[in-house]
C-alpha cells in the first residue's frame, strides 16, 4: 500500500511539473522585463497607417448599445449632415424607443430595430445597407461585436477601452488589416477644447520639446456602481487588477507625443493601492462582501517612450476625488495643465522686478494672457465646429466633434483621426498594467502594434480635405 502511494505521489509530481513547464504564457521574462508575444503579420496583409476608405456621400450607421452612453449617438448623429441612421439595437426596447424619439424630433426617418436576444446585433451587422457599426455596449461585448462587424464588411467605431487582453487587441488589428475596414475607438477626450488647442500649440512648438505628460481617469462612480442594475463595471473590477480605463487620459497625450508617428510606447510599470472602497461598493451592489476583490482603489502607471518621454497615468473611480483627467504637458519651453483649472506657462522669463530665486518668479500666465493665447492657437477643427458642438453637446461638445470628424473623414475618403494602432496603444495599459502588477510592478515592454512602421509617419496631423 505504502509503495502504491509513493508511486502515485511520484506520478502526480511528474504530471504537475510537465503541465506547468508546457503551459504556454503569451510573454517571456527577459532580464527583469516582461516581453509579450508579437504575432507575425499574416502573409499578404498590410498595415493600416494612413489607410483611407472610398469616399461616401452618406454615412449609413447602425448603433448597438443605447444605454447611458450609447443613447447620445443617435441624438448627435441626427444633427450631422450626410448621415443616415439605418438601425438601432439594444436588449431594452425602451432605449430603442428613446432613440427613435430623437430621430422623430430631428425629422429623420425611423430606423430598423433589433432586440429580443443577446445576439440580435448580428443581424444588424449583416445588413447590406450599413457602412459603419457604432458599438456602445458594456466591455465584455466590444471585441466580439467589432470583429463580426468587420467580417461583415463594415467599418467599426467602438467604445473605450476596446479590449482587455493583448490577444484581443491583436485580433482587432489583424482583422482590420485583413478586411481593410477602419476599427476606431470612440475616444472622445482627444476632442475636448483645451486638449485640441494645446495640441495645436504643441505642434507649433510653443512648449519646446515635450518631455513628460500626465493623464488620468479620476471620476467617483461610487453611486452609479452601487446600483444593482448597473453592476458590470464593478463586476469587472472584482477580477481585474490594473488600470481598467486608461484611454481618456492616454489618448490626448499620445497625440501630443506623436506616438507611432515618430515615437512609440516602450516600457510600462504599474503600482496600485490596496482595495478598500471597491469591495465596499461591490458589497452594496451585490449584498456580498469579498476578501479577494482585485482592483486597487488607485492605480498608477508610468510609460516611457522610445525617445525618452514619460507618461504618468492614474485610475481611480472609487474614492471621493473630484473629477480629473489630469492632462498636463511638460515641455522644455512651457507647461499646460487642465485640472483643476486650465493654466499655461510659456517661456522662462522672470517678471520685471521679481528676483529669479523668488517663488513668484515662476507663476502661470495671467488669465488674460492664457485666454489670448488659447484664442490665437484655437484648433482649426474648433474654428469649424466648436460653436455647433457646444450647442449639440455631449460632454460639453467633444462627443459631437468626435462624431462630426468621423463622418467628415469617411465622407471625404480621408484617414480617420484615430486608427486601429491608437486603439491598441491606448487600451493596452489595461492588460499590461495587470501584468506588471502580477509581477511585483515589473517593467513590461509595450509591443510595437504597427509591427515595424512606428517611425514611418512624421508627426500627428488631422486629415483635412484639400
Ligand atoms: N467615452 C465616454 O465618455 C464614455 C462614457 C461612459 C461610458 N463609456 C463606455 O460606453 C460603454 C457603455 O457604457 P454605458 O455606461 O452606456 O453602459 P450601460 O450599461 O448604461 O449601457 C449599455 C447598453 O448596452 C446594452 N447591451 C448590453 N448587451 C447588449 C447586447 N448583447 N446587444 C445589444 N445591446 C446590449 C444594454 O441593454 C445597455 O442599454 C462602455 O464601454 C463604457 O466604457 C464611454
Short mmCIF file of C-alpha atoms and ligand atoms in Angstrom, two decimals:
data_model
loop_
_atom_site.label_atom_id
_atom_site.label_comp_id
_atom_site.label_asym_id
_atom_site.label_seq_id
_atom_site.Cartn_x
_atom_site.Cartn_y
_atom_site.Cartn_z
CA UNK A 1 0.00 0.00 0.00
CA UNK A 2 2.80 2.37 1.01
CA UNK A 3 4.59 1.57 -2.26
CA UNK A 4 1.47 2.36 -4.34
CA UNK A 5 1.03 5.69 -2.53
CA UNK A 6 4.67 6.55 -3.22
CA UNK A 7 4.33 5.71 -6.92
CA UNK A 8 1.12 7.74 -7.16
CA UNK A 9 2.75 10.73 -5.46
CA UNK A 10 5.72 10.49 -7.83
CA UNK A 11 3.48 10.30 -10.90
CA UNK A 12 1.40 13.28 -9.71
CA UNK A 13 4.58 15.33 -9.16
CA UNK A 14 5.82 14.47 -12.68
CA UNK A 15 2.41 15.42 -14.14
CA UNK A 16 2.31 18.77 -12.34
CA UNK A 17 5.89 19.55 -13.40
CA UNK A 18 5.17 18.66 -17.03
CA UNK A 19 1.95 20.67 -17.26
CA UNK A 20 3.48 23.74 -15.64
CA UNK A 21 6.50 23.57 -17.98
CA UNK A 22 4.30 23.09 -21.06
CA UNK A 23 1.77 25.81 -20.10
CA UNK A 24 2.08 28.50 -22.76
CA UNK A 25 2.30 32.01 -21.41
CA UNK A 26 1.85 34.76 -24.03
CA UNK A 27 5.01 36.51 -22.75
CA UNK A 28 8.60 35.86 -21.76
CA UNK A 29 10.66 37.37 -18.98
CA UNK A 30 13.94 38.65 -20.39
CA UNK A 31 16.27 40.01 -17.73
CA UNK A 32 13.83 41.83 -15.48
CA UNK A 33 11.45 42.85 -18.28
CA UNK A 34 8.25 41.10 -19.33
CA UNK A 35 8.08 40.87 -23.11
CA UNK A 36 4.73 39.99 -24.68
CA UNK A 37 4.50 37.94 -27.83
CA UNK A 38 4.01 39.92 -31.05
CA UNK A 39 2.24 37.75 -33.60
CA UNK A 40 3.75 37.93 -37.08
CA UNK A 41 1.66 39.81 -39.63
CA UNK A 42 -0.07 37.20 -41.77
CA UNK A 43 1.36 36.96 -45.29
CA UNK A 44 -0.24 39.29 -47.81
CA UNK A 45 -1.62 41.62 -45.14
CA UNK A 46 -0.60 45.29 -44.95
CA UNK A 47 -0.60 47.82 -42.15
CA UNK A 48 -3.37 50.44 -41.84
CA UNK A 49 -1.16 53.53 -41.43
CA UNK A 50 -2.72 56.33 -43.45
CA UNK A 51 -5.48 53.98 -44.63
CA UNK A 52 -8.48 55.74 -46.21
CA UNK A 53 -11.62 54.03 -47.45
CA UNK A 54 -13.53 55.02 -50.58
CA UNK A 55 -15.37 58.33 -50.01
CA UNK A 56 -19.10 58.02 -49.40
CA UNK A 57 -21.89 60.56 -49.90
CA UNK A 58 -23.85 59.44 -46.89
CA UNK A 59 -22.54 57.52 -43.90
CA UNK A 60 -25.10 54.83 -43.10
CA UNK A 61 -24.80 53.77 -39.49
CA UNK A 62 -26.15 51.10 -37.17
CA UNK A 63 -25.97 51.62 -33.39
CA UNK A 64 -25.55 48.75 -30.93
CA UNK A 65 -25.96 49.63 -27.25
CA UNK A 66 -28.21 52.57 -26.34
CA UNK A 67 -27.54 52.80 -22.61
CA UNK A 68 -26.38 55.83 -20.69
CA UNK A 69 -23.50 56.36 -23.14
CA UNK A 70 -24.88 54.95 -26.38
CA UNK A 71 -28.17 56.85 -26.38
CA UNK A 72 -26.29 60.05 -27.22
CA UNK A 73 -25.10 58.58 -30.53
CA UNK A 74 -28.39 58.69 -32.48
CA UNK A 75 -29.17 62.05 -30.89
CA UNK A 76 -25.94 63.62 -32.15
CA UNK A 77 -25.83 61.82 -35.49
CA UNK A 78 -29.34 63.01 -36.33
CA UNK A 79 -27.84 66.53 -36.26
CA UNK A 80 -24.92 65.77 -38.59
CA UNK A 81 -25.37 66.23 -42.35
CA UNK A 82 -24.57 63.34 -44.67
CA UNK A 83 -25.67 60.60 -42.29
CA UNK A 84 -28.46 58.03 -42.28
CA UNK A 85 -29.35 56.16 -39.11
CA UNK A 86 -30.34 52.80 -40.52
CA UNK A 87 -30.64 50.53 -37.49
CA UNK A 88 -30.80 50.56 -33.68
CA UNK A 89 -30.07 47.63 -31.39
CA UNK A 90 -30.38 47.18 -27.64
CA UNK A 91 -31.62 44.48 -25.29
CA UNK A 92 -34.01 47.02 -23.89
CA UNK A 93 -36.92 48.16 -26.10
CA UNK A 94 -37.42 51.37 -24.10
CA UNK A 95 -33.95 52.54 -25.10
CA UNK A 96 -34.68 51.90 -28.75
CA UNK A 97 -37.93 53.86 -28.38
CA UNK A 98 -36.00 56.74 -26.84
CA UNK A 99 -33.53 56.74 -29.74
CA UNK A 100 -36.40 56.68 -32.26
CA UNK A 101 -37.78 59.72 -30.44
CA UNK A 102 -34.56 61.63 -31.25
CA UNK A 103 -34.93 60.72 -34.93
CA UNK A 104 -38.56 61.91 -34.90
CA UNK A 105 -37.50 65.15 -33.30
CA UNK A 106 -34.86 65.75 -35.96
CA UNK A 107 -37.35 64.92 -38.75
CA UNK A 108 -35.39 61.81 -39.71
CA UNK A 109 -36.98 58.53 -40.83
CA UNK A 110 -37.30 55.87 -38.14
CA UNK A 111 -34.61 53.17 -38.03
CA UNK A 112 -34.96 49.37 -38.14
CA UNK A 113 -34.99 47.78 -34.68
CA UNK A 114 -33.01 44.82 -33.34
CA UNK A 115 -33.77 43.50 -29.88
CA UNK A 116 -35.15 40.46 -28.10
CA UNK A 117 -31.95 38.44 -27.78
CA UNK A 118 -28.29 38.91 -26.87
CA UNK A 119 -27.41 38.04 -30.48
CA UNK A 120 -29.84 40.31 -32.32
CA UNK A 121 -26.92 42.65 -33.14
CA UNK A 122 -25.54 40.07 -35.58
CA UNK A 123 -28.45 40.67 -37.94
CA UNK A 124 -27.74 44.41 -37.80
CA UNK A 125 -24.12 43.75 -38.85
CA UNK A 126 -25.28 41.51 -41.69
CA UNK A 127 -27.40 44.20 -43.39
CA UNK A 128 -26.02 45.33 -46.72
CA UNK A 129 -27.09 48.96 -46.35
CA UNK A 130 -24.82 49.91 -43.44
CA UNK A 131 -21.29 51.37 -43.71
CA UNK A 132 -20.44 51.76 -40.04
CA UNK A 133 -21.33 49.85 -36.87
CA UNK A 134 -21.17 52.00 -33.73
CA UNK A 135 -20.70 49.89 -30.58
CA UNK A 136 -21.52 51.31 -27.12
CA UNK A 137 -22.21 48.13 -25.17
CA UNK A 138 -20.51 47.02 -21.94
CA UNK A 139 -16.84 45.98 -22.22
CA UNK A 140 -17.47 42.25 -22.49
CA UNK A 141 -19.12 42.72 -25.91
CA UNK A 142 -16.71 45.13 -27.60
CA UNK A 143 -14.38 42.65 -29.27
CA UNK A 144 -16.93 40.11 -30.48
CA UNK A 145 -19.15 42.80 -31.97
CA UNK A 146 -16.27 44.69 -33.61
CA UNK A 147 -14.75 41.56 -35.15
CA UNK A 148 -18.06 40.37 -36.54
CA UNK A 149 -18.93 43.80 -37.95
CA UNK A 150 -15.59 43.96 -39.79
CA UNK A 151 -16.06 40.41 -41.10
CA UNK A 152 -19.41 41.64 -42.44
CA UNK A 153 -17.54 44.39 -44.33
CA UNK A 154 -18.45 47.26 -42.00
CA UNK A 155 -16.23 49.95 -40.52
CA UNK A 156 -16.33 49.95 -36.73
CA UNK A 157 -16.38 52.64 -34.07
CA UNK A 158 -16.18 51.06 -30.64
CA UNK A 159 -16.37 52.49 -27.14
CA UNK A 160 -13.48 52.64 -24.70
CA UNK A 161 -11.50 50.63 -23.84
CA UNK A 162 -11.71 48.49 -26.95
CA UNK A 163 -10.36 45.33 -25.30
CA UNK A 164 -8.80 43.94 -22.15
CA UNK A 165 -6.32 41.34 -23.43
CA UNK A 166 -3.35 41.55 -25.75
CA UNK A 167 -4.73 38.68 -27.76
CA UNK A 168 -7.96 40.59 -28.41
CA UNK A 169 -6.06 43.73 -29.40
CA UNK A 170 -4.07 41.74 -31.97
CA UNK A 171 -7.30 40.16 -33.23
CA UNK A 172 -8.76 43.63 -33.82
CA UNK A 173 -5.58 44.78 -35.59
CA UNK A 174 -5.31 41.67 -37.74
CA UNK A 175 -8.99 41.76 -38.71
CA UNK A 176 -8.84 45.46 -39.57
CA UNK A 177 -5.68 44.95 -41.66
CA UNK A 178 -7.10 41.88 -43.44
CA UNK A 179 -10.60 43.24 -44.13
CA UNK A 180 -9.32 46.80 -44.86
CA UNK A 181 -12.04 48.21 -42.61
CA UNK A 182 -11.47 51.01 -40.13
CA UNK A 183 -11.57 49.98 -36.49
CA UNK A 184 -11.62 53.20 -34.50
CA UNK A 185 -12.01 53.61 -30.78
CA UNK A 186 -14.53 56.26 -29.70
CA UNK A 187 -12.01 58.20 -27.61
CA UNK A 188 -13.85 61.48 -27.23
CA UNK A 189 -11.36 63.20 -24.90
CA UNK A 190 -8.93 63.96 -27.73
CA UNK A 191 -11.59 66.40 -28.96
CA UNK A 192 -12.03 68.44 -25.81
CA UNK A 193 -11.42 72.13 -26.36
CA UNK A 194 -8.32 72.65 -24.20
CA UNK A 195 -6.74 69.40 -25.44
CA UNK A 196 -7.25 70.29 -29.11
CA UNK A 197 -5.91 73.81 -28.75
CA UNK A 198 -2.90 72.80 -26.67
CA UNK A 199 -2.21 70.04 -29.22
CA UNK A 200 -2.10 72.77 -31.85
CA UNK A 201 0.27 74.77 -29.62
CA UNK A 202 2.44 71.69 -29.12
CA UNK A 203 2.56 71.04 -32.86
CA UNK A 204 3.69 74.65 -33.40
CA UNK A 205 6.48 74.21 -30.88
CA UNK A 206 5.21 76.52 -28.12
CA UNK A 207 6.09 74.09 -25.35
CA UNK A 208 9.51 73.26 -26.80
CA UNK A 209 10.19 69.53 -26.62
CA UNK A 210 7.51 67.79 -24.56
CA UNK A 211 9.32 65.52 -22.11
CA UNK A 212 6.74 64.49 -19.55
CA UNK A 213 2.96 64.19 -19.65
CA UNK A 214 0.22 63.34 -17.18
CA UNK A 215 -3.24 61.88 -17.71
CA UNK A 216 -5.88 60.17 -15.63
CA UNK A 217 -9.34 58.84 -15.22
CA UNK A 218 -10.37 60.07 -11.81
CA UNK A 219 -14.13 60.01 -11.54
CA UNK A 220 -16.04 58.95 -8.50
CA UNK A 221 -18.53 56.43 -9.91
CA UNK A 222 -19.34 55.22 -6.41
CA UNK A 223 -23.07 55.97 -6.55
CA UNK A 224 -23.73 54.61 -10.02
CA UNK A 225 -21.76 51.40 -9.36
CA UNK A 226 -23.70 50.67 -6.16
CA UNK A 227 -26.87 50.32 -8.26
CA UNK A 228 -27.81 46.64 -8.56
CA UNK A 229 -28.96 47.20 -12.18
CA UNK A 230 -25.57 48.56 -13.33
CA UNK A 231 -23.03 46.19 -11.86
CA UNK A 232 -20.99 45.29 -14.97
CA UNK A 233 -18.23 47.74 -14.16
CA UNK A 234 -17.71 46.81 -10.51
CA UNK A 235 -18.04 43.13 -11.51
CA UNK A 236 -15.17 43.63 -13.92
CA UNK A 237 -13.04 45.33 -11.28
CA UNK A 238 -13.68 42.44 -8.90
CA UNK A 239 -11.44 40.23 -11.06
CA UNK A 240 -9.19 42.78 -12.72
CA UNK A 241 -6.14 44.23 -11.01
CA UNK A 242 -4.79 47.07 -13.17
CA UNK A 243 -5.80 50.33 -14.85
CA UNK A 244 -9.19 49.37 -16.29
CA UNK A 245 -9.82 52.67 -18.08
CA UNK A 246 -6.61 54.17 -19.46
CA UNK A 247 -7.79 55.63 -22.75
CA UNK A 248 -9.26 59.01 -21.70
CA UNK A 249 -6.03 60.00 -20.01
CA UNK A 250 -3.66 58.47 -22.52
CA UNK A 251 -5.24 59.36 -25.87
CA UNK A 252 -4.58 63.12 -25.90
CA UNK A 253 -1.04 62.59 -24.57
CA UNK A 254 -0.16 60.09 -27.29
CA UNK A 255 -1.24 62.55 -29.97
CA UNK A 256 0.91 65.31 -28.43
CA UNK A 257 3.84 62.87 -28.30
CA UNK A 258 3.34 61.62 -31.89
CA UNK A 259 3.04 58.01 -30.79
CA UNK A 260 3.51 55.70 -33.80
CA UNK A 261 4.14 58.82 -35.84
CA UNK A 262 7.81 59.13 -34.90
CA UNK A 263 7.90 57.81 -31.33
CA UNK A 264 6.46 54.77 -29.61
CA UNK A 265 5.44 53.50 -26.20
CA UNK A 266 8.26 51.31 -24.97
CA UNK A 267 8.24 50.35 -21.28
CA UNK A 268 5.47 50.36 -18.68
CA UNK A 269 5.40 49.84 -14.92
CA UNK A 270 2.37 49.93 -12.61
CA UNK A 271 1.68 50.20 -8.91
CA UNK A 272 -1.63 50.25 -7.04
CA UNK A 273 -3.02 50.88 -3.60
CA UNK A 274 -4.90 48.22 -1.70
CA UNK A 275 -8.61 47.85 -2.41
CA UNK A 276 -10.81 49.49 0.22
CA UNK A 277 -13.69 51.30 -1.46
CA UNK A 278 -14.02 48.82 -4.36
CA UNK A 279 -15.07 45.87 -2.16
CA UNK A 280 -17.38 48.19 -0.23
CA UNK A 281 -19.17 49.24 -3.44
CA UNK A 282 -19.30 45.61 -4.56
CA UNK A 283 -20.94 44.66 -1.25
CA UNK A 284 -23.63 47.34 -1.71
CA UNK A 285 -24.34 46.26 -5.29
CA UNK A 286 -24.41 42.50 -4.62
CA UNK A 287 -25.01 42.14 -0.88
CA UNK A 288 -21.84 40.04 -0.65
CA UNK A 289 -18.55 41.13 0.96
CA UNK A 290 -15.45 39.70 -0.76
CA UNK A 291 -11.99 39.11 0.62
CA UNK A 292 -10.37 38.78 -2.77
CA UNK A 293 -11.52 41.91 -4.64
CA UNK A 294 -8.73 42.60 -7.14
CA UNK A 295 -8.77 46.22 -8.29
CA UNK A 296 -6.75 48.65 -6.17
CA UNK A 297 -8.57 51.89 -5.33
CA UNK A 298 -5.92 53.92 -7.15
CA UNK A 299 -3.63 52.54 -9.85
CA UNK A 300 -0.66 54.47 -11.20
CA UNK A 301 1.07 53.54 -14.44
CA UNK A 302 4.25 55.03 -15.87
CA UNK A 303 5.18 54.58 -19.53
CA UNK A 304 8.50 55.56 -21.14
CA UNK A 305 8.72 56.14 -24.87
CA UNK A 306 11.46 55.17 -27.31
CA UNK A 307 12.64 58.82 -27.37
CA UNK A 308 12.81 59.17 -23.59
CA UNK A 309 9.46 60.85 -22.82
CA UNK A 310 7.42 59.76 -19.80
CA UNK A 311 3.65 59.41 -19.41
CA UNK A 312 2.08 59.18 -15.97
CA UNK A 313 -1.44 57.74 -15.71
CA UNK A 314 -3.85 57.40 -12.79
CA UNK A 315 -7.05 55.39 -12.47
CA UNK A 316 -9.40 55.95 -9.54
CA UNK A 317 -13.18 55.65 -9.76
CA UNK A 318 -13.98 54.76 -6.18
CA UNK A 319 -12.75 57.42 -3.75
CA UNK A 320 -14.42 60.83 -3.45
CA UNK A 321 -11.79 62.65 -5.54
CA UNK A 322 -13.16 65.43 -7.74
CA UNK A 323 -13.24 64.58 -11.44
CA UNK A 324 -9.93 64.91 -13.26
CA UNK A 325 -8.21 63.66 -16.37
CA UNK A 326 -5.08 65.47 -15.17
CA UNK A 327 -3.91 66.37 -18.69
CA UNK A 328 -0.54 68.01 -18.30
CA UNK A 329 2.15 68.64 -20.91
CA UNK A 330 5.61 69.44 -19.56
CA UNK A 331 7.89 70.86 -22.22
CA UNK A 332 11.34 72.44 -22.33
CA UNK A 333 9.72 75.81 -23.03
CA UNK A 334 6.33 75.64 -21.36
CA UNK A 335 3.65 73.86 -19.45
CA UNK A 336 -0.09 73.24 -19.89
CA UNK A 337 -2.37 71.78 -17.28
CA UNK A 338 -6.14 71.36 -17.29
CA UNK A 339 -7.29 70.32 -13.82
CA UNK A 340 -8.47 71.76 -11.52
CA UNK A 341 -8.25 74.88 -13.74
CA UNK A 342 -6.85 75.39 -17.21
CA UNK A 343 -3.46 77.07 -16.91
CA UNK A 344 -0.46 77.76 -19.12
CA UNK A 345 3.09 78.93 -18.84
CA UNK A 346 5.21 79.63 -21.88
CA UNK A 347 8.88 80.59 -21.68
CA UNK A 348 11.11 81.11 -18.68
CA UNK A 349 11.09 84.88 -18.42
CA UNK A 350 11.19 86.27 -14.90
CA UNK A 351 8.66 89.10 -14.45
CA UNK A 352 10.21 92.53 -14.14
CA UNK A 353 11.15 93.49 -10.60
CA UNK A 354 11.00 89.90 -9.28
CA UNK A 355 14.12 88.13 -8.08
CA UNK A 356 14.86 85.00 -10.15
CA UNK A 357 15.09 82.93 -6.96
CA UNK A 358 11.74 84.11 -5.62
CA UNK A 359 8.76 81.75 -5.71
CA UNK A 360 6.93 84.49 -7.61
CA UNK A 361 9.45 84.14 -10.45
CA UNK A 362 7.64 81.10 -11.84
CA UNK A 363 3.94 81.87 -11.99
CA UNK A 364 1.38 80.68 -14.52
CA UNK A 365 0.39 83.22 -17.15
CA UNK A 366 -2.39 85.57 -16.12
CA UNK A 367 -5.92 84.51 -17.10
CA UNK A 368 -5.96 87.27 -19.72
CA UNK A 369 -2.68 86.13 -21.30
CA UNK A 370 -3.86 82.49 -21.23
CA UNK A 371 -7.18 83.33 -22.88
CA UNK A 372 -5.45 85.39 -25.57
CA UNK A 373 -3.12 82.50 -26.35
CA UNK A 374 -5.95 79.97 -26.40
CA UNK A 375 -7.78 82.21 -28.84
CA UNK A 376 -4.72 82.72 -31.03
CA UNK A 377 -3.99 78.99 -31.22
CA UNK A 378 -7.58 77.77 -31.35
CA UNK A 379 -7.51 74.48 -33.23
CA UNK A 380 -8.86 74.71 -36.82
CA UNK A 381 -11.41 71.97 -36.05
CA UNK A 382 -12.78 74.09 -33.21
CA UNK A 383 -12.98 77.10 -35.50
CA UNK A 384 -15.05 74.97 -37.86
CA UNK A 385 -17.43 73.19 -35.49
CA UNK A 386 -16.74 74.44 -31.97
CA UNK A 387 -19.89 76.52 -31.60
CA UNK A 388 -22.15 73.84 -33.14
CA UNK A 389 -20.51 71.29 -30.79
CA UNK A 390 -21.33 73.43 -27.77
CA UNK A 391 -24.93 73.68 -28.96
CA UNK A 392 -25.41 69.94 -29.57
CA UNK A 393 -23.33 68.96 -26.54
CA UNK A 394 -22.20 65.58 -25.32
CA UNK A 395 -19.57 66.08 -22.59
CA UNK A 396 -19.55 69.79 -23.36
CA UNK A 397 -19.30 69.25 -27.13
CA UNK A 398 -16.38 66.86 -27.52
CA UNK A 399 -18.68 63.93 -28.35
CA UNK A 400 -20.22 65.89 -31.20
CA UNK A 401 -16.78 66.82 -32.56
CA UNK A 402 -15.75 63.15 -32.44
CA UNK A 403 -18.82 62.06 -34.43
CA UNK A 404 -18.53 65.02 -36.80
CA UNK A 405 -14.89 64.18 -37.57
CA UNK A 406 -15.67 60.51 -38.09
CA UNK A 407 -18.39 61.40 -40.59
CA UNK A 408 -16.22 64.09 -42.24
CA UNK A 409 -13.30 61.71 -42.81
CA UNK A 410 -15.50 58.86 -44.06
CA UNK A 411 -17.40 61.13 -46.42
CA UNK A 412 -14.21 62.62 -47.86
CA UNK A 413 -12.31 59.34 -48.02
CA UNK A 414 -9.65 60.52 -45.56
CA UNK A 415 -7.71 58.59 -42.90
CA UNK A 416 -9.60 58.76 -39.60
CA UNK A 417 -8.21 60.82 -36.71
CA UNK A 418 -7.61 57.60 -34.74
CA UNK A 419 -6.51 54.34 -36.32
CA UNK A 420 -6.52 50.78 -35.06
CA UNK A 421 -2.98 51.20 -33.63
CA UNK A 422 -4.19 54.13 -31.49
CA UNK A 423 -6.97 51.84 -30.31
CA UNK A 424 -4.41 49.21 -29.28
CA UNK A 425 -1.88 51.60 -27.75
CA UNK A 426 -4.45 53.44 -25.65
CA UNK A 427 -6.18 50.23 -24.50
CA UNK A 428 -3.05 48.17 -23.81
CA UNK A 429 -2.18 49.70 -20.42
CA UNK A 430 -5.12 47.66 -19.09
CA UNK A 431 -3.59 44.22 -19.77
CA UNK A 432 -0.01 45.43 -19.41
CA UNK A 433 -0.51 47.19 -16.08
CA UNK A 434 -2.16 43.95 -14.89
CA UNK A 435 0.92 42.01 -15.98
CA UNK A 436 3.26 44.45 -14.25
CA UNK A 437 1.25 44.24 -11.02
CA UNK A 438 1.14 40.43 -11.13
CA UNK A 439 4.95 40.52 -11.17
CA UNK A 440 5.54 42.99 -8.35
CA UNK A 441 5.46 46.14 -10.54
CA UNK A 442 7.96 44.69 -13.00
CA UNK A 443 8.69 46.57 -16.24
CA UNK A 444 6.70 45.39 -19.26
CA UNK A 445 7.80 46.03 -22.84
CA UNK A 446 4.97 47.62 -24.83
CA UNK A 447 4.75 45.92 -28.24
CA UNK A 448 5.01 47.92 -31.44
CA UNK A 449 1.48 47.35 -32.71
CA UNK A 450 2.43 48.69 -36.16
CA UNK A 451 4.96 45.84 -36.43
CA UNK A 452 7.84 47.98 -37.61
CA UNK A 453 6.17 51.13 -39.02
CA UNK A 454 6.05 53.37 -35.90
CA UNK A 455 8.66 55.73 -37.35
CA UNK A 456 7.32 55.96 -40.89
CA UNK A 457 4.92 58.90 -40.38
CA UNK A 458 6.46 62.17 -39.25
CA UNK A 459 4.16 63.73 -36.63
CA UNK A 460 0.44 63.53 -35.92
CA UNK A 461 -1.93 65.55 -38.15
CA UNK A 462 -5.72 65.60 -38.56
CA UNK A 463 -6.56 64.88 -42.19
CA UNK A 464 -8.37 67.75 -43.93
CA UNK A 465 -9.84 67.86 -47.42
CA UNK A 466 -7.76 69.88 -49.92
N1 LIG B 1 -16.38 57.78 -23.98
C1 LIG B 1 -17.02 58.11 -22.88
O1 LIG B 1 -17.01 59.25 -22.43
C2 LIG B 1 -17.82 57.05 -22.16
C3 LIG B 1 -18.65 57.39 -21.09
C4 LIG B 1 -19.40 56.37 -20.49
C5 LIG B 1 -19.27 55.07 -20.94
N2 LIG B 1 -18.44 54.77 -21.97
C6 LIG B 1 -18.32 53.41 -22.49
O2 LIG B 1 -19.55 53.09 -23.13
C7 LIG B 1 -19.84 51.71 -22.98
C8 LIG B 1 -21.23 51.54 -22.41
O3 LIG B 1 -21.29 52.13 -21.13
P1 LIG B 1 -22.68 52.62 -20.51
O4 LIG B 1 -22.33 53.40 -19.31
O5 LIG B 1 -23.54 53.25 -21.55
O6 LIG B 1 -23.34 51.23 -20.08
P2 LIG B 1 -24.89 50.95 -19.87
O7 LIG B 1 -24.97 49.73 -19.06
O8 LIG B 1 -25.60 52.18 -19.42
O9 LIG B 1 -25.42 50.66 -21.36
C9 LIG B 1 -25.06 49.52 -22.08
C10 LIG B 1 -26.20 49.23 -23.05
O10 LIG B 1 -25.81 48.12 -23.87
C11 LIG B 1 -26.94 47.26 -23.98
N3 LIG B 1 -26.48 45.90 -24.27
C12 LIG B 1 -25.80 45.05 -23.46
N4 LIG B 1 -25.57 43.90 -24.09
C13 LIG B 1 -26.11 44.02 -25.33
C14 LIG B 1 -26.22 43.14 -26.44
N5 LIG B 1 -25.73 41.91 -26.44
N6 LIG B 1 -26.86 43.58 -27.54
C15 LIG B 1 -27.40 44.81 -27.59
N7 LIG B 1 -27.33 45.70 -26.56
C16 LIG B 1 -26.69 45.28 -25.44
C17 LIG B 1 -27.64 47.37 -22.64
O11 LIG B 1 -29.00 46.96 -22.73
C18 LIG B 1 -27.49 48.84 -22.34
O12 LIG B 1 -28.56 49.61 -22.84
C19 LIG B 1 -18.72 51.15 -22.13
O13 LIG B 1 -17.75 50.61 -22.97
C20 LIG B 1 -18.15 52.35 -21.42
O14 LIG B 1 -16.79 52.21 -21.07
C21 LIG B 1 -17.72 55.75 -22.58
#
